[in-house]
XYZ file of C-alpha atoms in Angstrom:
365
model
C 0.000 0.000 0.000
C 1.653 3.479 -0.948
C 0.766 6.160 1.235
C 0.060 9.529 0.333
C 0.483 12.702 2.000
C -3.292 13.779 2.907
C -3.853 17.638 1.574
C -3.760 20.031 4.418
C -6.658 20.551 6.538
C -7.409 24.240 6.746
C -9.907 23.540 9.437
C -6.939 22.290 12.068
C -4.984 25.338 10.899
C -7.906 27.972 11.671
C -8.835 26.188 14.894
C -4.999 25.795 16.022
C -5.139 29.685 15.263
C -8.124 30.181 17.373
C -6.570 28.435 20.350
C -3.279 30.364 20.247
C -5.652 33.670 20.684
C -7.167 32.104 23.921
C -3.852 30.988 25.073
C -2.732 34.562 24.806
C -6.259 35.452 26.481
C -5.768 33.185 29.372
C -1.990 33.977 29.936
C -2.697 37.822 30.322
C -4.198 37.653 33.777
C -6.457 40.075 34.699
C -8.270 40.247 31.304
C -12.014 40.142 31.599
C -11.710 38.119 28.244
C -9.053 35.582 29.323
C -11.624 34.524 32.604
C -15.301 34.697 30.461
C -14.475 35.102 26.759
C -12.504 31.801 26.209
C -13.679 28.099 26.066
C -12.151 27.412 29.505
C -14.493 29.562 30.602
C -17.385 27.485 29.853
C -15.891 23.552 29.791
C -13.233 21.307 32.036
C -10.839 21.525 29.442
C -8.842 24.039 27.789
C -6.674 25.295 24.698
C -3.593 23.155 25.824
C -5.212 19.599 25.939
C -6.337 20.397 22.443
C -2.960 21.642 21.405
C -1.493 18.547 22.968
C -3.974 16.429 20.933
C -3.589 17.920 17.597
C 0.603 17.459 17.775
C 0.017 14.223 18.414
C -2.292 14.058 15.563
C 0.125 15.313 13.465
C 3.759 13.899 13.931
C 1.795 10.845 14.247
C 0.542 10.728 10.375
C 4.189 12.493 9.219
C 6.127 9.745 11.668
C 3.789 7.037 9.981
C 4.264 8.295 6.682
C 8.073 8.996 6.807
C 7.866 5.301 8.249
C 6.110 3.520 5.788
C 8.387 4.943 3.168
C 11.881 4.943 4.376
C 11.305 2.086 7.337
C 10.884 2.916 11.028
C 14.352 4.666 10.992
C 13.204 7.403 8.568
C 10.430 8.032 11.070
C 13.339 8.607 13.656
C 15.657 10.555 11.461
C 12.906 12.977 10.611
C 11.539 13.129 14.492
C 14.707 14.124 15.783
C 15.713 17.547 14.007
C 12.094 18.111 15.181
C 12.383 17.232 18.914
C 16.184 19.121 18.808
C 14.834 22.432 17.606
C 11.789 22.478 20.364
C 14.052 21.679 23.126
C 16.397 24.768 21.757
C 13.260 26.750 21.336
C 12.221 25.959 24.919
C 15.523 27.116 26.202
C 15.933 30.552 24.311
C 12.282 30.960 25.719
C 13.434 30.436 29.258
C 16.377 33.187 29.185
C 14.218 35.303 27.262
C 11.406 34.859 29.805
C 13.919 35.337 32.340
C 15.355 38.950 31.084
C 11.877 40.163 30.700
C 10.556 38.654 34.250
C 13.766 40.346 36.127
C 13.561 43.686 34.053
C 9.799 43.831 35.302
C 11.114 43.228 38.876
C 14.121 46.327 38.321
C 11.727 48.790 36.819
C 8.579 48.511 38.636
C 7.316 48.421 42.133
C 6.465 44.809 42.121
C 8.923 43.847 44.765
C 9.529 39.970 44.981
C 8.069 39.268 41.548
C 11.009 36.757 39.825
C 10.632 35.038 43.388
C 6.678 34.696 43.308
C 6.629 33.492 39.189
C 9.343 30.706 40.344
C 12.536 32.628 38.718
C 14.443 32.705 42.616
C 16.662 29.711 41.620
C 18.020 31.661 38.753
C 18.873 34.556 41.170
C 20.527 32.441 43.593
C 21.982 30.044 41.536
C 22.210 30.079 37.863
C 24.736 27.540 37.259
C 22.231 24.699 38.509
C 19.292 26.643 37.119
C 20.104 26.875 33.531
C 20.996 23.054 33.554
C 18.143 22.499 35.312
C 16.584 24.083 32.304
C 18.019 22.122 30.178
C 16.478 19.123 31.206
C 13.462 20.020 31.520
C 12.409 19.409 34.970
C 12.955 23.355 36.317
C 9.597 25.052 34.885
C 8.954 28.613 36.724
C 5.679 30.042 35.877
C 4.353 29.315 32.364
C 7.328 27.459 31.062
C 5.774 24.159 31.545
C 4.196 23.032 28.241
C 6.933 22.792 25.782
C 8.466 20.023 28.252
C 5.472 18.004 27.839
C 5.751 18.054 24.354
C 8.757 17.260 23.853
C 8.487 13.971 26.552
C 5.690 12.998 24.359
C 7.859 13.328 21.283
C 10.258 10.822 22.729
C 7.857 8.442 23.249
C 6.336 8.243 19.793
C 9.429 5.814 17.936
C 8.265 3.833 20.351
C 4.451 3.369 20.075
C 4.995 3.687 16.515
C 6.687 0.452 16.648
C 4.443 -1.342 18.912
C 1.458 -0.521 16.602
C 2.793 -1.978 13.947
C 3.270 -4.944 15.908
C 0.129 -5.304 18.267
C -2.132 -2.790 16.737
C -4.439 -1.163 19.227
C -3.132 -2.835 22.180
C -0.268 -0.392 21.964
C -2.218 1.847 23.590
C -2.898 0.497 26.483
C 0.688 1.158 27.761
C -0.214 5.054 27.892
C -3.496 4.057 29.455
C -1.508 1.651 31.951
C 0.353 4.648 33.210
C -2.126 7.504 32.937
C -3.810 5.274 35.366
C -1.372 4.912 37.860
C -0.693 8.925 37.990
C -4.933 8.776 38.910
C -4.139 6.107 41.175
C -0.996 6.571 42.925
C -0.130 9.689 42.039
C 2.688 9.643 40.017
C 4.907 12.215 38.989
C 8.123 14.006 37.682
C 10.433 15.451 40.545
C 10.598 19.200 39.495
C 13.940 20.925 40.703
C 14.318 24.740 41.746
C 11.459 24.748 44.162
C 9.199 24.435 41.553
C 6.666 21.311 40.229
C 6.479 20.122 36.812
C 3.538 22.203 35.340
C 2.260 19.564 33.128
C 2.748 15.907 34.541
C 3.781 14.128 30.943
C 3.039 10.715 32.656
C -0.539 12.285 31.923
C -0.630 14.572 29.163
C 1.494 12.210 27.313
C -2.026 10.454 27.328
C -3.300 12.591 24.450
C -0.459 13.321 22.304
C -0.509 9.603 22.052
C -4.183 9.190 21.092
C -3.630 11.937 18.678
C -0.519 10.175 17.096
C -2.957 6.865 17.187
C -5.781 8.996 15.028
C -3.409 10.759 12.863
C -2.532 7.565 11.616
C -5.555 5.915 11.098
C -6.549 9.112 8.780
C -3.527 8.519 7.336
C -4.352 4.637 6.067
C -8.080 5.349 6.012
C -8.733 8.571 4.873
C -10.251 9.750 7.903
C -9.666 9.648 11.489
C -13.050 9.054 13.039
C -17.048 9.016 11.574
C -19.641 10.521 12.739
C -21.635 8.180 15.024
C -25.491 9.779 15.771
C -25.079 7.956 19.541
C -21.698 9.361 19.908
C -22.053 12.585 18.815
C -25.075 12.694 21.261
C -22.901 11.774 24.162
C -20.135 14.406 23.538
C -22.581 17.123 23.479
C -23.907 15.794 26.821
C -20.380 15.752 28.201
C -20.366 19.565 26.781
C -23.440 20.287 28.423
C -22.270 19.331 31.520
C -19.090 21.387 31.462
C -20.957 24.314 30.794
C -23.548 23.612 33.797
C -20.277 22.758 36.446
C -18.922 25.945 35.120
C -21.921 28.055 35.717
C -22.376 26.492 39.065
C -18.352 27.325 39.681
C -19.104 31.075 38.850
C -22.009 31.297 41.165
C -20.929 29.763 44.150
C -22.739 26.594 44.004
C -20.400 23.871 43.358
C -16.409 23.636 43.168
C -15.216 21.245 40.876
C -11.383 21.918 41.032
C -10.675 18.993 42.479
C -12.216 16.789 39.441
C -10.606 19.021 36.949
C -7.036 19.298 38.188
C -4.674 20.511 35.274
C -1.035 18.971 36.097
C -2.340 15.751 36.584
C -4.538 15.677 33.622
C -7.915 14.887 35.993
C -10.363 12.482 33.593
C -12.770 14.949 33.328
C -10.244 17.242 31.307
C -9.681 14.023 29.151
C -13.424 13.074 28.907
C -14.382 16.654 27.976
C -11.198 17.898 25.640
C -12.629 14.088 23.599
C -15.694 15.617 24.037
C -14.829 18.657 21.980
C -12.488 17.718 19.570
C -15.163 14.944 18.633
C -18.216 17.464 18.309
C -15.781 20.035 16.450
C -15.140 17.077 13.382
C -18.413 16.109 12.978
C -20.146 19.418 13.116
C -17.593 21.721 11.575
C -18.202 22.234 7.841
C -16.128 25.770 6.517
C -17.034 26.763 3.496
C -14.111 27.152 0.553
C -15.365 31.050 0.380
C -15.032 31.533 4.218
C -11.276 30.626 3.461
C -10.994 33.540 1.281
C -11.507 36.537 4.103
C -8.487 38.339 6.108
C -9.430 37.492 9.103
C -9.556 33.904 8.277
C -6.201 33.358 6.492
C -4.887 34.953 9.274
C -6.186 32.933 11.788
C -4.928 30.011 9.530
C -0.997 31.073 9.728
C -1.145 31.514 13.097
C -2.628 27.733 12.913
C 0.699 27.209 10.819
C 2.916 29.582 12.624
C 1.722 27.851 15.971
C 4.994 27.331 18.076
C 6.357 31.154 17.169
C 2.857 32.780 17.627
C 2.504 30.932 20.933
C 6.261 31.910 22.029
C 5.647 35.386 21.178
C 2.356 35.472 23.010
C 4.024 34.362 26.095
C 6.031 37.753 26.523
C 3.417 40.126 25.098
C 0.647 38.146 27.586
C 3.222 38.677 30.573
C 3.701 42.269 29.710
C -0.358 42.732 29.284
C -0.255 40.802 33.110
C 2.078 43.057 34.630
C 0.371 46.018 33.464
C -3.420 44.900 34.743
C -0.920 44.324 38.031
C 0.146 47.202 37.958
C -2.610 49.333 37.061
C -6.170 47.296 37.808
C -8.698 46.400 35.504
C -9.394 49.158 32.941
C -11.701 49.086 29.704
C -8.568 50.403 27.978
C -6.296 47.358 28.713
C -9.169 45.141 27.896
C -8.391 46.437 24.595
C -5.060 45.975 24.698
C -5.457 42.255 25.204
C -8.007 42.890 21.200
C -5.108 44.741 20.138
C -2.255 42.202 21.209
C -4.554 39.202 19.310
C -4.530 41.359 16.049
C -0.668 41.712 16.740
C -0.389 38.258 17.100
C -2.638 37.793 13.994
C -0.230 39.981 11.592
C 2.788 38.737 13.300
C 1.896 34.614 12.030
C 1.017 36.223 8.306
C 4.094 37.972 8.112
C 5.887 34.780 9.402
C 4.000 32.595 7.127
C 4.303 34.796 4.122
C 8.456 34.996 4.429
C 8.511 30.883 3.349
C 6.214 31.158 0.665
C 8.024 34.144 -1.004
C 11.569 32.598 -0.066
C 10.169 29.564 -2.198
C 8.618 31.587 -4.683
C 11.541 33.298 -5.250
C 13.764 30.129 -5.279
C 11.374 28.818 -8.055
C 11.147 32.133 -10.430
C 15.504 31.198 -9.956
C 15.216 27.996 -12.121
C-alpha cells in the first residue's frame, strides 16, 4: 500500500489559530476576556489539551508516513531535528522569559516578583538553574508546556513500533500509566522549588491518542465518523461542562478537584474528547469563508503555531504586569483585542516569508 500525503486541513490550521488567541487570552491575567471570553471559561478543558492532541495528531501521520516509506528509521531521522529544535526553542524561551521577568522586577514596584513566578533559583543560583533548564524538569511560571511536548515526542518511535506490531493494544501502555498517575499519584520530581507544570506521565495520554488517530486518517482517509449515539454523548459531556462551570461562577459547586490541570484529571480528558469529537463532525467551513483576512490569518497563526505561541508568552506577561500594575481598565481590555490582532499579523508575516523565499527560489530555475 503506498501512502500519500493527505492535503492540508485548513480547518486544524484555523482552529490551532483560534486556540493560540485564547492561550494569549488566558496567559494575560487580569483580562475580563481571558476569565469569560474563552472556552475554559465554559468547559473542564482548555486550549492546551487540544494543542497537545492535535501534535500528536500530526507527527503521528508524518512519523507514519516517513515510516512507511523509508522504514521505522526514517520516522526517527525525521523526528529528531524536530524534537532538537523544540528543546532549543524551549531554552531561548526560558532566558528570554527570564530577562523580561527580572527587568519587570528592576523597573517597577512589584517587589519579589522573579521570586513569586518561580525565577528565585536563577537569582541564587544560575549555574544549577540553567541546567536544570536544560532538562526540563525546572519550569517557573508558564514554562511548563513545551516540556510536555517534547516527553511525548520521545515516546512516539516507540508506540509507533508497537502498533505496527500489536495494533491497538499499543495503547494500552499510555493508558496503563495515565492510570497509575490517577491512582498513585505519580509524577516528575521538578527541581528549583518548583513542580512540573504539566505531569507528561498524563498529558502524554493525548499526544498519544492523537498520534494513534493521525494515523488511522492517514491509512483510512479519515480519522473518526460521525456516530449519531456518539455525537449525542459528547454534546452531553459539553453540556455538563458548561452547567459545572456556571455552578463554579455562582458559588454553588467547586469542581477543582475533578478538573485538576497537572495531573490531567479524567474529566479534562473526557471533555477535551468531548470537543475535539463534536468540532469534526459538526464543523463544515465553506471554501469562500477561506478567502476573508481574518480567516487566512487565523490560519498562519494555525501554521505559525509554536512562534505565535512563544511570542504570546512575553506580550501576555507584559499585558499581566500592566493589569498588576494598574487594575482592571476598559482600555487594557483592549489591549489584550489589540495584542490578538498583533499576534494575527505577526503569524502572516511569518507565514508569508517561506512562501516568497520559495517563490523566489522557483522564479531562480
Amino acid at each position: 500500500m503506498t501512502l500519500q500525503r493527505p492535503v492540508r486541513d485548513t480547518r486544524l490550521d484555523l482552529l490551532r489559530g483560534w486556540l493560540q488567541l485564547q492561550i494569549f487570552a488566558s496567559h494575560a491575567h487580569g483580562s475580563l476576556i481571558g476569565a469569560w471570553l474563552i472556552s475554559a471559561a465554559w468547559g473542564f478543558s482548555d486550549s492546551s489539551e487540544q494543542f497537545v492532541y492535535l501534535s500528536g495528531f500530526a507527527l503521528g501521520s508524518v512519523f507514519t508516513l516517513k515510516a512507511h516509506r523509508g522504514g521505522w528509521r526514517a520516522g526517527v531521522a525525521d523526528l529528531l531535528p524536530r524534537i532538537r529544535r523544540l528543546w532549543a526553542t524551549h531554552l531561548v524561551v526560558v532566558c528570554g522569559m527570564a530577562a523580561m521577568v527580572i527587568a519587570v522586577e528592576m523597573a517597577t514596584p512589584l517587589p519579589g516578583e522573579a521570586g513569586r513566578l518561580g525565577w528565585g533559583w536563577l537569582l541564587a543560583a544560575p549555574w544549577f538553574a540553567l541546567p536544570g533548564a536544560a532538562t526540563l524538569l525546572w519550569q517557573p511560571t508558564g514554562m511548563g508546556i513545551l516540556p510536555v511536548f517534547l516527553w511525548s515526542m520521545l515516546l512516539l518511535p516507540g508506540f509507533a513500533w508497537l502498533v505496527e506490531r500489536v495494533g491497538a493494544w499499543a495503547l494500552l501502555p499510555s493508558f496503563a500509566l495515565y492510570g497509575a498517575v490517577q491512582a498513585w499519584g505519580w509524577h516528575l520530581p521538578g527541581l528549583g522549588g518548583t513542580e512540573v507544570e504539566f505531569n507528561p506521565l498524563a498529558w502524554q495520554l493525548l499526544f498519544v491518542l492523537g498520534a494513534w488517530f493521525g494515523r488511522r486518517a492517514l491509512f483510512r482517509g479519515r480519522a473518526v465518523g460521525v456516530n449519531r449515539w456518539l455525537l449525542g454523548g459528547a454534546l452531553l459531556v459539553l453540556a455538563a461542562g458548561v452547567l459545572g462551570k456556571l455552578a463554579e461562577h455562582q458559588g454553588v459547586a467547586d469542581l477543582s478537584a475533578l478538573t485538576l490541570k497537572q495531573d490531567l484529571a479524567p474529566a479534562r480528558v473526557l471533555h477535551s474528547l468531548a470537543l475535539a469529537y463534536a468540532v469534526v463532525c459538526l464543523w463544515r467551513v465553506r471554501e469562500v469563508a477561506l478567502r476573508g483576512p481574518l480567516a487566512r490569518a487565523l490560519a498562519a497563526a494555525g501554521r505559525q503555531s509554536l512562534h505565535v505561541f512563544c511570542v504570546g508568552l512575553f506580550l501576555s506577561h507584559g499585558v499581566a504586569v500592566l493589569f498588576r500594575l494598574l487594575g482592571w481598565t476598559p482600555w487594557l481590555e483592549l489591549l489584550v483585542v489589540a495584542g490578538c490582532v498583533a499576534l494575527l499579523g505577526f503569524a502572516s508575516l511569518s507565514d508569508g516569508v517561506p512562501r516568497l523565499t520559495r517563490a523566489l527560489k522557483g522564479f531562480q530555475k
